[in-house]
């Protein structure tokens, strides 16, 4: 869902070749931002962890990856991958980042991304704790089974 929802609000200002001013605002979809892809990756890792009973090493390392992904989302979440719109004039795109044109990227409402990363963190943490407990129980030796007649 976060791939289809809004990701970043963009404001573009510049001058065209005929010296006229160009200004436009639009919203980039989530698939055009780093944050939505990080949220998807974290959710897929959590789904894989929840679907199987991983070993302690796999569970802990996967949980670490999800925590790193959450930190990366916090830092890079609103970074655009590419401005896919073709209606921004070429001279404005060419001058992007110079004194002649600017693009300002502002975070949009990303509740779905926050939910995906948060749920992935919770699942990864629970699976890692369960795997650690199962590993500790296995070290203590097998539990005695009672006979059922």
Short mmCIF file of C-alpha atoms in Angstrom, two decimals:
data_model
loop_
_atom_site.label_atom_id
_atom_site.label_comp_id
_atom_site.label_asym_id
_atom_site.label_seq_id
_atom_site.Cartn_x
_atom_site.Cartn_y
_atom_site.Cartn_z
CA UNK A 1 0.00 0.00 0.00
CA UNK A 2 2.82 2.42 0.84
CA UNK A 3 4.21 2.01 -2.70
CA UNK A 4 0.96 3.39 -4.12
CA UNK A 5 0.34 6.10 -1.53
CA UNK A 6 1.95 9.55 -1.44
CA UNK A 7 5.65 9.60 -0.59
CA UNK A 8 7.02 13.09 -1.05
CA UNK A 9 5.55 16.48 -1.90
CA UNK A 10 7.65 18.33 -4.45
CA UNK A 11 7.89 22.02 -5.25
CA UNK A 12 9.77 22.99 -8.42
CA UNK A 13 10.77 26.52 -9.38
CA UNK A 14 12.95 27.69 -12.22
CA UNK A 15 13.30 29.82 -15.31
CA UNK A 16 12.65 28.62 -18.82
CA UNK A 17 14.77 29.38 -21.86
CA UNK A 18 12.53 32.34 -22.74
CA UNK A 19 13.20 33.77 -19.22
CA UNK A 20 9.67 33.08 -18.04
CA UNK A 21 9.20 31.69 -14.58
CA UNK A 22 8.23 28.03 -14.09
CA UNK A 23 6.67 26.89 -10.80
CA UNK A 24 4.79 23.69 -10.05
CA UNK A 25 3.92 21.50 -7.09
CA UNK A 26 3.13 17.79 -7.20
CA UNK A 27 3.25 14.66 -5.08
CA UNK A 28 5.49 11.69 -5.82
CA UNK A 29 4.07 8.24 -5.16
CA UNK A 30 5.69 5.97 -2.62
CA UNK A 31 7.37 3.80 -5.26
CA UNK A 32 9.37 6.87 -6.25
CA UNK A 33 10.91 7.18 -2.79
CA UNK A 34 13.43 5.15 -0.81
CA UNK A 35 11.16 4.90 2.23
CA UNK A 36 8.44 2.81 0.62
CA UNK A 37 10.97 0.27 -0.67
CA UNK A 38 12.66 0.03 2.74
CA UNK A 39 9.23 -0.52 4.34
CA UNK A 40 8.49 -3.26 1.80
CA UNK A 41 11.84 -4.97 2.43
CA UNK A 42 11.35 -4.87 6.21
CA UNK A 43 7.82 -6.27 5.86
CA UNK A 44 9.02 -9.10 3.60
CA UNK A 45 11.74 -10.05 6.09
CA UNK A 46 9.19 -10.05 8.91
CA UNK A 47 6.81 -12.14 6.81
CA UNK A 48 9.55 -14.68 6.11
CA UNK A 49 10.42 -14.83 9.80
CA UNK A 50 6.81 -15.29 10.86
CA UNK A 51 6.18 -17.99 8.25
CA UNK A 52 8.98 -20.29 9.41
CA UNK A 53 10.68 -21.18 12.65
CA UNK A 54 14.20 -19.93 11.97
CA UNK A 55 17.27 -20.90 13.90
CA UNK A 56 18.45 -18.50 16.59
CA UNK A 57 21.25 -17.16 14.38
CA UNK A 58 18.90 -16.49 11.46
CA UNK A 59 16.26 -14.91 13.70
CA UNK A 60 18.73 -12.62 15.46
CA UNK A 61 20.53 -11.58 12.27
CA UNK A 62 17.21 -10.94 10.53
CA UNK A 63 16.04 -8.86 13.48
CA UNK A 64 19.24 -6.84 13.27
CA UNK A 65 18.61 -6.28 9.54
CA UNK A 66 15.07 -5.08 10.26
CA UNK A 67 16.36 -2.69 12.96
CA UNK A 68 18.98 -1.35 10.53
CA UNK A 69 16.26 -0.96 7.89
CA UNK A 70 14.15 1.01 10.37
CA UNK A 71 17.10 3.33 11.04
CA UNK A 72 17.69 3.68 7.31
CA UNK A 73 14.02 4.50 6.82
CA UNK A 74 14.28 7.24 9.44
CA UNK A 75 17.28 8.77 7.66
CA UNK A 76 16.51 8.07 3.99
CA UNK A 77 12.74 7.62 3.97
CA UNK A 78 11.91 10.77 2.07
CA UNK A 79 14.71 10.57 -0.48
CA UNK A 80 13.30 10.50 -4.01
CA UNK A 81 14.60 7.80 -6.32
CA UNK A 82 13.87 9.70 -9.50
CA UNK A 83 11.47 12.37 -10.64
CA UNK A 84 9.46 10.29 -13.11
CA UNK A 85 7.32 13.14 -14.41
CA UNK A 86 8.12 14.19 -17.97
CA UNK A 87 6.22 17.46 -18.00
CA UNK A 88 8.90 19.46 -16.17
CA UNK A 89 10.68 21.35 -18.94
CA UNK A 90 14.12 20.04 -19.85
CA UNK A 91 15.89 23.30 -19.06
CA UNK A 92 14.46 23.28 -15.52
CA UNK A 93 15.50 19.66 -15.03
CA UNK A 94 18.94 20.46 -16.44
CA UNK A 95 19.37 23.35 -14.00
CA UNK A 96 18.07 21.41 -10.96
CA UNK A 97 20.26 22.18 -7.98
CA UNK A 98 21.78 25.30 -9.48
CA UNK A 99 20.96 28.92 -8.86
CA UNK A 100 18.59 28.78 -11.84
CA UNK A 101 16.18 26.09 -10.63
CA UNK A 102 15.31 24.30 -7.42
CA UNK A 103 13.32 21.31 -6.32
CA UNK A 104 12.23 21.08 -2.70
CA UNK A 105 11.14 17.70 -1.34
CA UNK A 106 8.90 17.61 1.75
CA UNK A 107 7.68 14.46 3.50
CA UNK A 108 4.10 13.48 2.73
CA UNK A 109 1.78 11.52 4.99
CA UNK A 110 3.45 8.11 5.27
CA UNK A 111 1.35 6.29 7.83
CA UNK A 112 1.45 3.05 5.85
CA UNK A 113 5.24 3.12 5.75
CA UNK A 114 5.45 3.77 9.48
CA UNK A 115 3.00 0.91 10.12
CA UNK A 116 4.94 -1.50 7.89
CA UNK A 117 8.28 -0.70 9.53
CA UNK A 118 6.78 -0.78 13.04
CA UNK A 119 5.04 -4.12 12.53
CA UNK A 120 8.18 -5.56 10.94
CA UNK A 121 10.19 -4.45 13.98
CA UNK A 122 7.70 -6.03 16.37
CA UNK A 123 7.54 -9.32 14.46
CA UNK A 124 11.32 -9.54 14.09
CA UNK A 125 11.82 -8.84 17.79
CA UNK A 126 9.23 -11.43 18.88
CA UNK A 127 10.65 -14.09 16.53
CA UNK A 128 14.22 -13.38 17.68
CA UNK A 129 13.19 -13.65 21.35
CA UNK A 130 11.29 -16.89 20.71
CA UNK A 131 14.24 -18.36 18.80
CA UNK A 132 16.62 -17.37 21.59
CA UNK A 133 14.35 -19.01 24.17
CA UNK A 134 14.02 -22.16 22.04
CA UNK A 135 17.81 -22.28 21.65
CA UNK A 136 18.29 -21.91 25.41
CA UNK A 137 15.72 -24.63 26.10
CA UNK A 138 17.46 -26.95 23.64
CA UNK A 139 20.77 -26.42 25.46
CA UNK A 140 19.16 -27.39 28.76
CA UNK A 141 18.33 -30.76 27.25
CA UNK A 142 15.13 -32.30 26.02
CA UNK A 143 12.15 -32.07 28.29
CA UNK A 144 10.94 -35.35 29.71
CA UNK A 145 7.87 -36.59 27.96
CA UNK A 146 5.15 -38.23 29.95
CA UNK A 147 3.58 -41.43 28.73
CA UNK A 148 0.01 -41.20 27.70
CA UNK A 149 -1.88 -44.44 27.67
#
